[in-house]
Every structure is written in structure tokens, then in C-alpha cells.
PDB file of C-alpha atoms in Angstrom:
ATOM      1  CA  MET A 580      42.651  -1.778 141.477  1.00  0.00           C
ATOM      2  CA  LEU A 581      40.712   0.668 143.716  1.00  0.00           C
ATOM      3  CA  ASP A 582      42.512  -0.552 146.550  1.00  0.00           C
ATOM      4  CA  PHE A 583      45.838  -0.175 145.049  1.00  0.00           C
ATOM      5  CA  CYS A 584      44.854   3.610 143.988  1.00  0.00           C
ATOM      6  CA  ALA A 585      43.619   4.303 147.756  1.00  0.00           C
ATOM      7  CA  GLU A 586      46.817   2.847 149.143  1.00  0.00           C
ATOM      8  CA  HIS A 587      49.119   4.932 147.193  1.00  0.00           C
ATOM      9  CA  ASN A 588      47.009   8.248 146.959  1.00  0.00           C
ATOM     10  CA  ILE A 589      46.133   7.908 143.244  1.00  0.00           C
ATOM     11  CA  VAL A 590      43.259  10.157 141.881  1.00  0.00           C
ATOM     12  CA  SER A 591      41.832  11.284 138.833  1.00  0.00           C
ATOM     13  CA  ASP A 592      41.806  14.812 137.637  1.00  0.00           C
ATOM     14  CA  ILE A 593      38.421  16.250 136.953  1.00  0.00           C
ATOM     15  CA  GLU A 594      36.730  19.521 136.034  1.00  0.00           C
ATOM     16  CA  LEU A 595      33.466  19.669 137.825  1.00  0.00           C
ATOM     17  CA  ILE A 596      30.793  21.504 136.066  1.00  0.00           C
ATOM     18  CA  ASP A 597      27.363  22.690 136.655  1.00  0.00           C
ATOM     19  CA  ILE A 598      24.343  21.185 134.637  1.00  0.00           C
ATOM     20  CA  LYS A 599      23.721  24.740 133.068  1.00  0.00           C
ATOM     21  CA  ASP A 600      27.239  24.286 131.433  1.00  0.00           C
ATOM     22  CA  ILE A 601      26.625  20.826 129.694  1.00  0.00           C
ATOM     23  CA  HIS A 602      26.049  22.213 126.410  1.00  0.00           C
ATOM     24  CA  GLU A 603      29.418  24.367 126.629  1.00  0.00           C
ATOM     25  CA  ALA A 604      31.254  21.322 127.934  1.00  0.00           C
ATOM     26  CA  TYR A 605      30.026  19.181 125.081  1.00  0.00           C
ATOM     27  CA  LYS A 606      31.147  21.907 122.693  1.00  0.00           C
ATOM     28  CA  ARG A 607      34.736  21.974 124.269  1.00  0.00           C
ATOM     29  CA  MET A 608      34.777  18.220 124.025  1.00  0.00           C
ATOM     30  CA  GLU A 609      33.996  18.415 120.081  1.00  0.00           C
ATOM     31  CA  LYS A 610      36.700  20.992 119.711  1.00  0.00           C
ATOM     32  CA  GLY A 611      39.415  18.956 121.801  1.00  0.00           C
ATOM     33  CA  ASP A 612      39.727  21.621 124.393  1.00  0.00           C
ATOM     34  CA  VAL A 613      39.229  19.050 127.297  1.00  0.00           C
ATOM     35  CA  ARG A 614      42.147  18.469 129.656  1.00  0.00           C
ATOM     36  CA  TYR A 615      40.215  16.330 132.605  1.00  0.00           C
ATOM     37  CA  ARG A 616      37.430  14.375 132.754  1.00  0.00           C
ATOM     38  CA  PHE A 617      34.053  16.373 132.961  1.00  0.00           C
ATOM     39  CA  VAL A 618      31.916  15.666 136.213  1.00  0.00           C
ATOM     40  CA  ILE A 619      28.421  17.135 136.549  1.00  0.00           C
ATOM     41  CA  ASP A 620      27.915  18.494 140.036  1.00  0.00           C
ATOM     42  CA  MET A 621      24.652  16.798 141.123  1.00  0.00           C
ATOM     43  CA  ALA A 622      23.796  19.552 143.521  1.00  0.00           C
ATOM     44  CA  THR A 623      23.231  21.956 140.448  1.00  0.00           C
ATOM     45  CA  LEU A 624      20.323  19.751 139.063  1.00  0.00           C
TER      46      LEU A 624
END
């Protein structure tokens, strides 16, 4: 599946968040206010 996605330039949509925003991201998730997958920027740890 990963090879297929790479060959056809298929990528996932994400919203990159800082670790300090994790609580706000969780609140948004509870409200259903999430359009893309949250990904924590590991450089902000």
C-alpha cells in the first residue's frame, strides 16, 4: 500500500501542532472541530 501511494503521489492531510497546543487539540477533537489528522511536531518537545 505504501508503494502504491508513493507511486501515485498520494499523501495524507495533517495539521502539525506544537506540544504546547496538545490540550487545545484534544478539546477540538472532543467538539468535532478537526478536519485533518493531528501530528505533534517533535521539535517542540
